[in-house]
């Protein structure tokens, strides 16, 4: 009767431990104590120890073990296994060395405890001690050691274990074969992995899945597809492995087709499958398919899953539907660092840098510590905003937290200082990096290029090549733009040809735009026209606008008309074509043509982006537009401008009336020029910014000729350094001279 009751209780204990129901487990223990003599039933005590360990109630398991009058080998192994799985290494060692007898289970628990909790060397020592004691390893021992070899990427250890697997006759065991295949493939020895796989007489679905993962990891997509089709039996992991592998290898369309096939086959879809297919949708920017997948996720009740929710945020962000991403993010009941980072990066990718900084602050309020990816992303957003104050605070945080050692963070810091106009700090941060990649070099090259420092840009680029770092397309954009901004046409052509023939980089729209800018900015407009006609594709809107802008600057009406017509055809709602062509006609006094273009803009409801400039002071951004009277300190700002204007005229300043595109009197033109947004922002800075600090102004459009000249005079008169970041580049005004050399 007692034996039957003991078995019944044992079954119930196992049931409650599987469901992790701690309350029922404890109640059942109380019932056992009332109805049986637990001290006399070692079998039931052993079962209780195991169940408490599985339910993370280690203290209960320990207390129970020490109350057993005569623990047997099962008792010792039960408590040893409990400590091993919990990672309590000192207690595990104490129990192991106190055991009156040790068997294979004891050694496996010891090795597994070391291996599973970061003590690789001690696991190897324990394995060798087991062999010296004459114990023959079993399949669990070998599997543990192979998993350890994979985790440590130690092919040498794995090979030694493989030799012993053959020695002890375990080479045909599937349980050993799968981790052996995994070890070789993770170590990059895919041929050896295939040899092991093909040498197995019996293969189960786990082994097929392991081999497929290895092939996909090494980019052997066709081999993995063939293997997948050969499988007699496939589980959900098989399908998910292929969908994920195809996505990671850039075959998103095939991944989507396989996902549809998976659904048609009635295979169960889990969070990992959804994560992979959403990544594929994001990679292809197929919003409609992403929405359909989202609807299917909702029907299968996976929308509350934090993994799937994060993937949805990422998918919508990559599909340029940031508001949908925001809605998904706000509805998520549980968020982790991946969720917050997905939203943060999404804002950055969609040009919403202010929102990215805001969500980072919100993340901190929720007590979520950023990782290197999150911190690097928010620093990049600060760089896009030219927000030096927040950026430097995040730089300090990176140093204090130790995340500065991650290359993603260091690269973002180099970019930050470059985009904020402090190229010296950018270079210093670059020099302090322990490791650098092509992104690090490109960030610094682009920083110098934005400043128009062609010599430094080219010298740095040549040093990059000499150091054996391979440039990418973005690096060449920086080099070509530096050449264009300083008029180095032949040098730019040389780098363009080298990019194609020496580095085998296929030009994209940005490279073509750089070449158009290189030629047209230097006044070689006919060559720019010929270059465009020889291009394998038409320029994008930025390319045509670049040519049109140079035509306006150099007064070339015919090519300008050609560029404007193409720009209007490509992007009818782009105001640049109308504004630049109007400017070109205005410079020639063709006011009828100007009026005609403006009527065309009104009829087509095309609106010109209003120019504005902003300056940050005491954590507040002050924004100005032309003739702005809304600022609370407008009186003082305009009075400061009047004083500056008188001093500038005394120094020889003459307003450049060609910058005014209106048919009005000369005095009215002078008045309009005097109240441009950047001048208002600079005047504000002169009033409020401490004399020892530079004045930093950002403008959303290209700075006009008159404002450029005026700022040179202001820097000379006041003795202040003034940094202006416009839509094209950085201008550092100091002592009456601009860093661009008046070529922008």
XYZ file of C-alpha atoms in Angstrom:
744
model
C 0.000 0.000 0.000
C 2.804 2.427 0.955
C 4.707 1.567 -2.244
C 1.637 2.248 -4.379
C 1.034 5.590 -2.629
C 4.696 6.522 -3.047
C 4.484 5.912 -6.792
C 1.272 7.951 -6.969
C 2.902 10.878 -5.148
C 5.978 10.605 -7.382
C 3.811 10.954 -10.501
C 2.022 13.991 -9.059
C 5.328 15.615 -8.072
C 6.667 15.279 -11.611
C 3.448 16.761 -12.988
C 3.561 19.855 -10.748
C 7.277 20.408 -11.383
C 6.662 20.340 -15.165
C 4.005 23.045 -14.829
C 6.277 25.075 -12.491
C 3.385 25.197 -9.992
C 5.380 25.835 -6.805
C 2.321 26.231 -4.600
C 0.912 22.771 -5.413
C 4.395 21.263 -5.148
C 4.767 22.536 -1.562
C 1.225 21.465 -0.628
C 1.891 17.974 -1.966
C 5.100 17.837 0.078
C 3.034 18.649 3.204
C 0.563 15.905 2.323
C 3.417 13.400 1.888
C 4.794 14.297 5.325
C 1.347 13.651 6.869
C 0.702 10.326 5.159
C 4.133 8.729 4.741
C 7.419 8.410 6.579
C 9.535 10.399 4.146
C 12.783 9.606 5.969
C 12.210 5.909 5.206
C 11.352 6.542 1.528
C 14.600 7.603 -0.131
C 13.061 7.151 -3.620
C 10.355 9.741 -2.933
C 12.869 12.096 -1.298
C 15.056 11.917 -4.412
C 12.050 12.736 -6.584
C 11.210 15.728 -4.379
C 14.808 17.036 -4.593
C 14.698 16.834 -8.386
C 11.297 18.532 -8.577
C 12.315 21.376 -6.248
C 15.462 21.918 -8.323
C 13.418 22.093 -11.555
C 11.119 24.656 -9.910
C 14.091 26.875 -8.862
C 13.483 26.096 -5.184
C 17.094 25.157 -4.488
C 16.964 25.872 -0.742
C 14.083 23.357 -0.349
C 16.052 20.756 -2.336
C 19.147 21.301 -0.168
C 17.237 21.072 3.133
C 15.517 17.901 2.006
C 18.808 16.277 0.947
C 20.435 16.869 4.327
C 17.406 15.293 6.096
C 17.834 11.952 4.274
C 19.377 9.566 6.858
C 21.118 7.363 4.302
C 21.382 9.104 0.920
C 22.128 6.757 -1.964
C 23.923 7.550 -5.250
C 20.647 8.838 -6.739
C 20.299 11.272 -3.825
C 23.836 12.595 -4.286
C 23.411 12.922 -8.044
C 20.043 14.692 -7.602
C 21.489 17.462 -5.387
C 24.671 17.621 -7.504
C 22.570 18.075 -10.658
C 20.506 20.767 -8.907
C 23.632 22.793 -8.073
C 25.066 22.171 -11.549
C 21.988 23.473 -13.395
C 21.690 26.477 -11.052
C 25.321 27.455 -11.643
C 26.218 27.200 -7.940
C 29.788 26.128 -8.710
C 31.296 26.152 -5.149
C 28.383 24.121 -3.724
C 28.514 21.772 -6.717
C 32.230 21.132 -6.149
C 31.692 20.586 -2.391
C 29.002 17.959 -3.030
C 31.029 16.259 -5.779
C 34.151 15.857 -3.664
C 32.041 14.723 -0.655
C 30.396 11.880 -2.574
C 31.242 8.409 -1.262
C 30.920 7.069 -4.818
C 30.918 8.777 -8.200
C 29.492 7.366 -11.402
C 29.180 8.675 -14.974
C 26.122 10.762 -14.029
C 28.159 12.516 -11.320
C 30.978 13.395 -13.729
C 28.511 14.579 -16.385
C 26.843 16.904 -13.857
C 30.211 18.365 -12.865
C 31.370 18.882 -16.459
C 27.971 20.282 -17.468
C 27.972 22.709 -14.519
C 31.377 24.075 -15.491
C 30.596 24.180 -19.219
C 27.203 25.825 -18.842
C 28.393 28.641 -16.605
C 31.524 30.030 -18.227
C 34.184 27.771 -16.697
C 35.536 26.252 -19.897
C 38.996 25.404 -18.576
C 37.624 23.699 -15.462
C 35.226 21.672 -17.639
C 38.166 20.417 -19.716
C 40.162 19.592 -16.537
C 37.162 17.668 -15.141
C 36.769 15.779 -18.432
C 40.463 14.770 -18.388
C 40.181 13.726 -14.701
C 37.203 11.553 -15.599
C 39.274 9.783 -18.259
C 42.223 9.340 -15.873
C 39.889 7.748 -13.325
C 39.026 5.141 -15.949
C 35.458 6.320 -16.486
C 34.221 5.818 -20.062
C 32.397 8.924 -21.325
C 28.910 8.420 -22.665
C 26.922 10.287 -25.316
C 25.908 13.003 -22.816
C 29.562 13.625 -21.893
C 30.592 13.920 -25.539
C 27.600 16.109 -26.414
C 28.435 18.483 -23.527
C 32.087 18.756 -24.580
C 31.177 19.381 -28.227
C 28.671 22.085 -27.272
C 31.420 23.647 -25.132
C 33.834 23.538 -28.104
C 31.225 25.266 -30.314
C 30.492 27.954 -27.727
C 34.213 28.716 -27.365
C 34.889 28.395 -31.134
C 37.643 25.948 -30.209
C 38.078 23.633 -33.198
C 41.214 22.100 -31.627
C 39.284 20.959 -28.537
C 36.445 19.741 -30.751
C 38.824 17.691 -32.909
C 40.332 16.018 -29.811
C 36.860 15.121 -28.530
C 36.001 13.809 -32.005
C 39.021 11.463 -31.839
C 37.808 10.101 -28.502
C 34.287 9.680 -29.874
C 35.757 7.405 -32.556
C 38.001 5.647 -29.991
C 35.055 4.771 -27.730
C 32.766 3.838 -30.653
C 30.201 6.682 -30.427
C 30.715 8.083 -33.961
C 27.426 6.645 -35.284
C 25.254 7.937 -32.419
C 22.859 10.627 -33.700
C 22.856 12.285 -30.271
C 26.615 12.864 -30.683
C 26.546 13.462 -34.449
C 24.389 16.615 -34.305
C 26.634 18.590 -31.913
C 29.681 17.331 -33.879
C 28.253 18.766 -37.126
C 27.396 21.976 -35.297
C 30.903 22.284 -33.834
C 32.633 21.917 -37.206
C 30.262 24.276 -39.045
C 30.508 26.984 -36.373
C 34.307 26.731 -36.542
C 34.184 27.248 -40.326
C 35.097 23.631 -41.196
C 32.018 22.951 -43.308
C 33.700 20.148 -45.280
C 34.377 18.197 -42.068
C 30.792 18.864 -40.938
C 29.509 17.374 -44.216
C 31.777 14.342 -43.830
C 30.363 13.657 -40.358
C 26.794 14.148 -41.609
C 27.217 11.901 -44.641
C 28.971 9.248 -42.537
C 25.959 8.831 -40.231
C 23.912 5.735 -41.076
C 20.823 7.076 -39.340
C 19.851 10.734 -39.434
C 16.971 12.310 -37.585
C 15.324 15.683 -38.198
C 17.544 17.376 -35.582
C 20.660 16.368 -37.479
C 19.244 17.591 -40.792
C 18.359 20.908 -39.175
C 21.851 21.233 -37.702
C 23.465 20.562 -41.098
C 21.170 23.080 -42.824
C 22.028 25.751 -40.260
C 25.737 25.097 -40.870
C 25.386 25.333 -44.660
C 23.336 28.535 -44.457
C 25.817 30.034 -42.004
C 28.560 29.477 -44.601
C 26.439 30.931 -47.422
C 25.918 27.553 -49.139
C 22.270 28.293 -49.906
C 21.801 25.886 -52.831
C 23.210 22.971 -50.820
C 20.905 23.780 -47.899
C 17.878 24.006 -50.223
C 18.756 20.624 -51.728
C 19.112 19.108 -48.258
C 15.778 20.629 -47.193
C 13.981 19.075 -50.166
C 15.599 15.683 -49.484
C 14.226 15.518 -45.927
C 11.637 12.782 -45.475
C 10.356 14.506 -42.360
C 10.395 18.229 -41.589
C 9.386 19.960 -38.388
C 8.689 23.653 -37.790
C 12.373 24.210 -36.982
C 13.332 22.909 -40.453
C 11.025 25.400 -42.172
C 12.011 28.278 -39.883
C 15.708 27.516 -40.408
C 15.297 27.826 -44.177
C 13.175 30.983 -43.986
C 15.712 32.605 -41.625
C 18.706 31.448 -43.686
C 17.278 32.741 -46.957
C 16.528 36.108 -45.327
C 20.033 36.423 -43.857
C 21.567 35.571 -47.242
C 19.667 38.369 -48.987
C 17.075 36.104 -50.643
C 14.034 37.733 -49.107
C 11.678 36.883 -51.993
C 12.522 33.188 -51.723
C 12.042 33.393 -47.949
C 8.564 34.868 -48.445
C 7.637 32.163 -50.998
C 8.822 29.449 -48.600
C 6.815 31.018 -45.779
C 3.686 30.801 -47.948
C 4.511 27.157 -48.694
C 4.986 26.556 -44.966
C 1.538 27.978 -44.207
C -0.055 25.905 -46.976
C 1.552 22.768 -45.505
C -0.130 23.510 -42.168
C 3.148 23.667 -40.262
C 3.001 25.407 -36.888
C 4.516 28.897 -37.006
C 6.322 30.285 -33.961
C 7.869 33.611 -32.914
C 11.137 32.875 -34.742
C 9.361 32.228 -38.058
C 7.422 35.469 -37.712
C 10.597 37.338 -36.789
C 12.375 36.086 -39.925
C 9.522 36.789 -42.328
C 9.075 40.299 -40.919
C 12.806 40.886 -41.429
C 12.347 39.790 -45.073
C 9.408 42.196 -45.522
C 11.467 45.024 -44.032
C 14.466 44.195 -46.223
C 12.295 44.428 -49.359
C 10.246 47.384 -48.021
C 7.024 45.560 -48.965
C 4.604 47.293 -46.625
C 1.426 45.547 -47.819
C 2.874 42.078 -47.261
C 4.149 43.255 -43.878
C 0.625 44.366 -42.959
C -0.809 41.020 -44.077
C 1.739 39.205 -41.914
C 0.816 41.512 -39.018
C -2.851 40.557 -39.463
C -1.932 36.862 -39.419
C 0.154 37.437 -36.265
C -2.879 39.019 -34.582
C -5.072 36.051 -35.554
C -2.569 33.618 -34.070
C -2.265 35.711 -30.852
C 1.457 36.380 -31.224
C 1.081 40.168 -31.153
C 1.752 40.195 -27.399
C 5.056 38.366 -27.889
C 7.953 40.755 -27.202
C 10.144 39.127 -29.880
C 7.439 39.449 -32.564
C 6.483 42.957 -31.413
C 10.081 44.137 -31.767
C 10.272 42.590 -35.258
C 7.049 44.404 -36.235
C 8.478 47.744 -35.101
C 11.607 47.061 -37.138
C 9.610 46.004 -40.222
C 7.369 49.092 -40.232
C 10.392 51.341 -39.691
C 12.234 49.852 -42.659
C 9.085 50.199 -44.779
C 9.089 53.951 -43.980
C 5.863 53.657 -42.005
C 7.156 55.058 -38.745
C 3.711 55.911 -37.352
C 2.623 52.270 -37.660
C 5.834 51.279 -35.879
C 5.022 53.762 -33.136
C 1.497 52.349 -32.674
C 2.841 48.781 -32.393
C 5.491 49.911 -29.917
C 2.999 51.755 -27.693
C 0.661 48.756 -27.636
C 3.371 46.345 -26.506
C 2.654 45.265 -22.921
C 6.192 44.025 -22.364
C 9.265 45.738 -23.783
C 12.923 44.779 -23.588
C 16.119 46.455 -24.773
C 15.528 45.075 -28.295
C 12.052 46.688 -28.461
C 13.314 50.085 -27.318
C 16.307 49.924 -29.651
C 14.106 48.952 -32.622
C 11.954 52.047 -32.057
C 14.982 54.269 -31.484
C 16.732 53.058 -34.652
C 13.462 53.298 -36.584
C 13.134 56.978 -35.749
C 16.738 57.544 -36.818
C 16.263 55.685 -40.125
C 13.193 57.786 -40.929
C 14.837 61.143 -40.240
C 13.047 61.614 -36.908
C 16.190 62.311 -34.894
C 14.427 64.399 -32.232
C 12.005 61.543 -31.551
C 14.956 59.138 -31.351
C 16.550 61.234 -28.592
C 13.183 61.505 -26.831
C 12.579 57.739 -26.886
C 16.079 57.181 -25.504
C 15.276 59.441 -22.542
C 11.974 57.598 -22.053
C 13.826 54.279 -22.122
C 16.103 55.470 -19.328
C 13.107 56.570 -17.234
C 11.804 53.007 -17.494
C 15.087 51.741 -16.064
C 16.244 50.040 -19.273
C 20.018 50.271 -19.624
C 21.167 50.877 -23.212
C 23.490 48.447 -24.958
C 26.149 49.450 -27.495
C 23.669 49.414 -30.382
C 21.135 51.673 -28.627
C 23.789 54.122 -27.435
C 25.440 54.250 -30.859
C 22.060 54.920 -32.501
C 21.100 57.809 -30.205
C 24.555 59.398 -30.610
C 24.047 59.179 -34.398
C 20.707 60.965 -33.989
C 22.430 63.721 -31.996
C 24.943 63.986 -34.850
C 22.114 64.416 -37.374
C 20.665 67.198 -35.209
C 24.135 68.748 -34.701
C 23.199 68.579 -31.018
C 26.631 68.869 -29.448
C 25.524 69.259 -25.830
C 23.493 66.024 -25.695
C 26.111 64.271 -27.803
C 28.958 65.096 -25.422
C 26.852 63.933 -22.457
C 26.300 60.610 -24.207
C 30.030 60.444 -24.965
C 30.678 60.739 -21.210
C 28.106 58.035 -20.543
C 29.838 55.758 -23.040
C 33.140 56.224 -21.197
C 31.639 55.643 -17.729
C 29.646 52.565 -18.807
C 32.535 51.065 -20.755
C 30.472 50.980 -23.970
C 33.072 53.246 -25.594
C 35.044 50.051 -26.296
C 32.354 48.915 -28.761
C 33.151 50.003 -32.289
C 29.512 50.954 -33.017
C 29.648 53.558 -30.236
C 33.129 54.845 -31.126
C 32.149 55.254 -34.787
C 29.053 57.217 -33.787
C 31.196 59.544 -31.636
C 33.597 60.200 -34.532
C 30.568 61.031 -36.711
C 29.028 63.213 -33.976
C 31.971 65.585 -33.669
C 32.428 65.664 -37.432
C 28.801 66.680 -38.021
C 28.933 69.198 -35.170
C 31.884 70.943 -36.804
C 34.563 69.972 -34.273
C 36.770 68.012 -36.633
C 39.691 68.097 -34.170
C 37.655 66.189 -31.551
C 36.444 63.829 -34.256
C 40.038 63.026 -35.208
C 41.033 62.690 -31.539
C 38.213 60.204 -30.929
C 39.334 58.295 -34.019
C 42.922 58.132 -32.749
C 41.741 56.848 -29.351
C 39.877 53.890 -30.863
C 41.409 50.521 -30.010
C 40.088 48.918 -33.204
C 38.881 50.562 -36.403
C 36.919 49.342 -39.384
C 36.013 50.900 -42.736
C 33.092 52.735 -41.068
C 35.526 54.461 -38.660
C 37.699 55.697 -41.511
C 34.688 56.707 -43.593
C 33.227 58.726 -40.698
C 36.431 60.768 -40.393
C 36.890 61.113 -44.167
C 33.292 62.399 -44.459
C 33.852 64.789 -41.530
C 36.839 66.417 -43.238
C 34.970 66.449 -46.557
C 32.021 68.321 -45.035
C 34.464 70.934 -43.823
C 35.872 71.270 -47.338
C 39.337 70.241 -46.151
C 40.273 68.473 -49.386
C 43.973 67.971 -48.583
C 43.241 66.402 -45.184
C 40.452 64.277 -46.711
C 42.698 62.963 -49.472
C 45.655 62.377 -47.132
C 43.413 60.433 -44.755
C 41.955 58.404 -47.613
C 45.431 57.493 -48.880
C 46.463 56.474 -45.348
C 43.353 54.302 -45.156
C 44.389 52.509 -48.355
C 47.978 52.118 -47.132
C 46.689 50.541 -43.902
C 44.918 47.905 -45.989
C 41.391 49.068 -45.117
C 39.000 48.548 -48.008
C 36.909 51.644 -48.800
C 33.241 51.299 -49.657
C 30.892 53.411 -51.733
C 30.214 55.820 -48.849
C 33.957 56.481 -48.428
C 34.205 57.510 -52.081
C 31.214 59.823 -51.700
C 33.196 61.666 -49.009
C 36.356 61.855 -51.151
C 34.500 62.956 -54.309
C 32.509 65.604 -52.435
C 35.745 66.978 -50.924
C 37.209 67.283 -54.414
C 34.060 69.000 -55.713
C 33.972 71.528 -52.871
C 37.547 72.604 -53.523
C 37.549 72.476 -57.328
C 39.929 69.486 -57.682
C 38.284 68.226 -60.861
C 41.103 66.043 -62.216
C 41.760 64.509 -58.798
C 38.049 63.744 -58.432
C 37.934 62.105 -61.856
C 40.945 59.994 -60.902
C 39.237 58.733 -57.718
C 35.989 58.066 -59.589
C 37.789 55.873 -62.137
C 39.771 54.137 -59.361
C 36.530 53.372 -57.522
C 35.153 51.565 -60.585
C 38.261 49.854 -61.968
C 40.492 49.289 -58.903
C 37.912 48.744 -56.161
C 35.135 47.306 -58.359
C 32.442 49.466 -56.790
C 29.430 50.046 -59.029
C 28.455 53.765 -58.950
C 25.060 54.650 -57.506
C 23.032 57.862 -57.695
C 25.109 59.609 -54.984
C 28.376 58.984 -56.866
C 26.896 60.366 -60.079
C 25.624 63.418 -58.193
C 29.136 63.994 -56.794
C 30.585 63.916 -60.312
C 27.903 66.286 -61.625
C 28.691 68.591 -58.699
C 32.450 68.267 -59.307
C 32.174 69.422 -62.917
C 29.337 71.942 -62.682
C 30.587 73.653 -59.514
C 33.912 74.283 -61.287
C 32.037 75.920 -64.169
C 32.551 72.988 -66.549
C 28.841 72.772 -67.256
C 29.120 71.382 -70.798
C 31.270 68.523 -69.446
C 28.657 67.929 -66.751
C 25.978 67.757 -69.447
C 28.055 65.261 -71.472
C 28.698 63.185 -68.338
C 24.944 62.972 -67.665
C 24.230 61.913 -71.256
C 26.802 59.092 -70.943
C 25.413 57.809 -67.625
C 23.717 54.360 -67.728
C 20.699 55.878 -65.967
C 19.174 59.326 -65.538
C 20.207 61.374 -62.484
C 17.857 61.470 -59.515
C 16.201 64.675 -58.292
C 19.277 65.679 -56.261
C 21.516 65.238 -59.327
C 19.368 67.501 -61.518
C 19.005 70.056 -58.709
C 22.805 70.085 -58.283
C 23.311 70.881 -61.968
C 20.568 73.514 -61.914
C 22.081 75.165 -58.835
C 25.459 75.470 -60.555
C 23.785 76.856 -63.685
C 22.205 79.538 -61.524
C 25.573 80.337 -59.919
C 27.394 80.519 -63.266
C 24.499 82.141 -65.176
C 24.122 79.308 -67.721
C 20.503 79.596 -68.863
C 20.205 76.891 -71.557
C 21.655 73.986 -69.580
C 19.749 75.316 -66.571
C 16.460 75.080 -68.479
C 17.333 71.522 -69.549
C 18.060 70.543 -65.953
C 14.872 72.235 -64.685
C 12.684 70.485 -67.272
C 14.091 67.093 -66.317
C 13.725 67.845 -62.608
C 10.077 68.929 -63.041
C 9.356 65.791 -65.082
C 10.995 63.566 -62.453
C 9.564 65.312 -59.400
C 6.766 67.785 -60.278
C 6.268 68.754 -56.623
C 9.916 69.580 -55.968
C 10.147 73.368 -55.462
C 13.914 73.390 -56.183
C 13.413 73.418 -59.973
C 11.128 76.473 -59.841
C 13.161 78.354 -57.231
C 16.565 77.818 -58.878
C 15.292 78.591 -62.387
C 13.546 81.702 -61.001
C 16.862 82.740 -59.466
C 18.606 82.213 -62.787
C 16.046 84.389 -64.614
C 16.092 86.987 -61.814
C 19.889 87.348 -62.094
C 19.348 88.296 -65.759
C 16.432 90.603 -64.973
C 13.856 88.375 -66.708
C 11.113 89.243 -64.265
C 8.330 88.092 -66.604
C 9.818 84.592 -66.590
C 10.103 84.753 -62.805
C 6.426 85.701 -62.518
C 5.480 82.899 -64.922
C 7.348 80.318 -62.844
C 5.711 81.559 -59.642
C 2.256 81.285 -61.239
C 3.147 77.727 -62.241
C 4.048 76.952 -58.637
C 0.735 78.361 -57.413
C -1.275 76.470 -60.032
C 0.427 73.180 -59.193
C 0.265 73.925 -55.455
C 4.020 73.557 -55.127
C 5.309 75.232 -51.978
C 8.865 76.380 -51.413
C 10.405 75.123 -48.208
C 10.781 78.204 -46.003
C 14.351 78.930 -44.936
C 15.018 78.800 -41.227
C 18.018 78.779 -38.914
C 18.338 77.664 -35.334
C 20.729 78.009 -32.451
C 20.753 76.196 -29.124
C 21.154 78.041 -25.834
C 20.602 76.641 -22.322
C 18.954 73.418 -23.542
C 16.469 75.331 -25.673
C 16.445 75.551 -29.474
C 15.722 79.051 -30.815
C 14.381 78.974 -34.386
C 14.343 81.979 -36.721
C 12.890 82.626 -40.160
C 13.491 85.628 -42.410
C 12.037 88.881 -40.999
C 11.006 86.967 -37.881
C 9.391 89.200 -35.249
C 8.018 86.415 -33.036
C 11.030 85.912 -30.780
C 10.673 87.442 -27.290
C 14.056 89.181 -27.734
C 13.320 90.475 -31.253
C 13.970 94.110 -30.278
C 17.441 93.369 -28.949
C 18.246 91.079 -31.915
C 17.314 93.697 -34.529
C 19.154 96.417 -32.605
C 22.258 94.184 -32.571
C 21.921 93.667 -36.334
C 21.694 97.429 -36.927
C 24.919 98.002 -34.964
C 26.644 95.202 -36.825
C 25.458 96.517 -40.186
C 26.951 99.966 -39.525
C 30.300 98.420 -38.546
C 30.245 96.073 -41.551
C 29.647 98.926 -43.995
C 32.527 100.830 -42.390
C 34.725 97.753 -43.036
C 33.712 97.659 -46.736
C 30.719 95.321 -46.778
C 28.363 95.671 -49.748
C 25.093 93.720 -49.879
C 24.890 91.169 -52.717
C 21.563 92.074 -54.285
C 21.640 89.060 -56.628
C 20.557 86.974 -53.660
C 17.093 88.648 -53.731
C 14.702 87.032 -56.220
C 12.048 89.767 -56.144
C 11.483 92.692 -58.506
C 11.574 95.399 -55.855
C 13.576 98.551 -55.223
C 17.221 98.409 -54.185
C 16.466 99.693 -50.689
C 13.820 97.010 -50.227
C 16.304 94.352 -51.366
C 18.874 95.592 -48.830
C 16.222 95.485 -46.101
C 15.242 91.899 -47.026
C 18.877 90.739 -47.044
C 19.522 92.262 -43.640
C 16.906 90.091 -41.956
C 17.769 86.616 -43.270
C 17.284 83.821 -40.730
C 20.990 83.017 -40.200
C 21.762 86.675 -39.445
C 19.039 86.737 -36.797
C 20.399 83.538 -35.245
C 23.970 84.898 -35.240
C 22.809 88.144 -33.610
C 21.049 86.110 -30.904
C 24.273 84.161 -30.335
C 26.330 87.347 -30.031
C 23.934 88.665 -27.370
C 23.605 85.544 -25.235
C 26.464 83.113 -25.876
C 29.543 83.549 -23.629
C 32.428 85.243 -25.496
C 34.758 82.257 -25.056
C 32.350 79.878 -26.855
C 31.863 79.656 -30.633
C 28.455 80.500 -32.074
C 26.885 77.442 -33.708
C 24.055 77.943 -36.202
C 22.262 75.342 -38.330
C 20.349 76.254 -41.500
C 17.973 73.980 -43.402
C 18.907 75.428 -46.815
C 22.126 76.401 -48.548
C 23.547 79.660 -47.163
C 23.179 82.532 -49.653
C 26.130 84.542 -51.033
C 25.228 87.696 -49.114
C 24.882 85.929 -45.741
C 28.183 84.167 -46.362
C 29.943 87.483 -47.017
C 28.221 89.181 -44.080
C 29.189 86.386 -41.653
C 32.840 86.788 -42.649
C 32.641 90.470 -41.741
C 30.827 89.718 -38.460
C 33.515 87.200 -37.407
C 36.206 89.813 -38.095
C 34.435 92.693 -36.319
C 33.446 90.708 -33.203
C 36.469 88.413 -33.002
C 34.115 85.463 -32.564
C 34.285 82.037 -34.243
C 31.006 81.291 -36.010
C 30.108 77.807 -37.266
C 27.263 77.530 -39.753
C 26.063 74.123 -40.888
C 23.865 74.500 -43.966
C 22.255 71.869 -46.187
C 25.520 71.352 -48.070
C 28.448 71.613 -45.670
C 30.126 73.278 -42.693
C 31.394 76.837 -42.723
C 33.761 77.947 -39.993
C 34.122 81.745 -39.974
C 37.079 83.106 -38.069
C 38.849 86.475 -38.396
C 37.013 87.353 -41.593
C 37.849 84.089 -43.385
C 35.659 81.023 -44.062
C 36.985 77.470 -44.007
C 35.335 76.782 -47.386
C 37.631 79.274 -49.131
C 34.520 80.932 -50.625
C 33.914 77.836 -52.741
C 30.640 76.180 -51.831
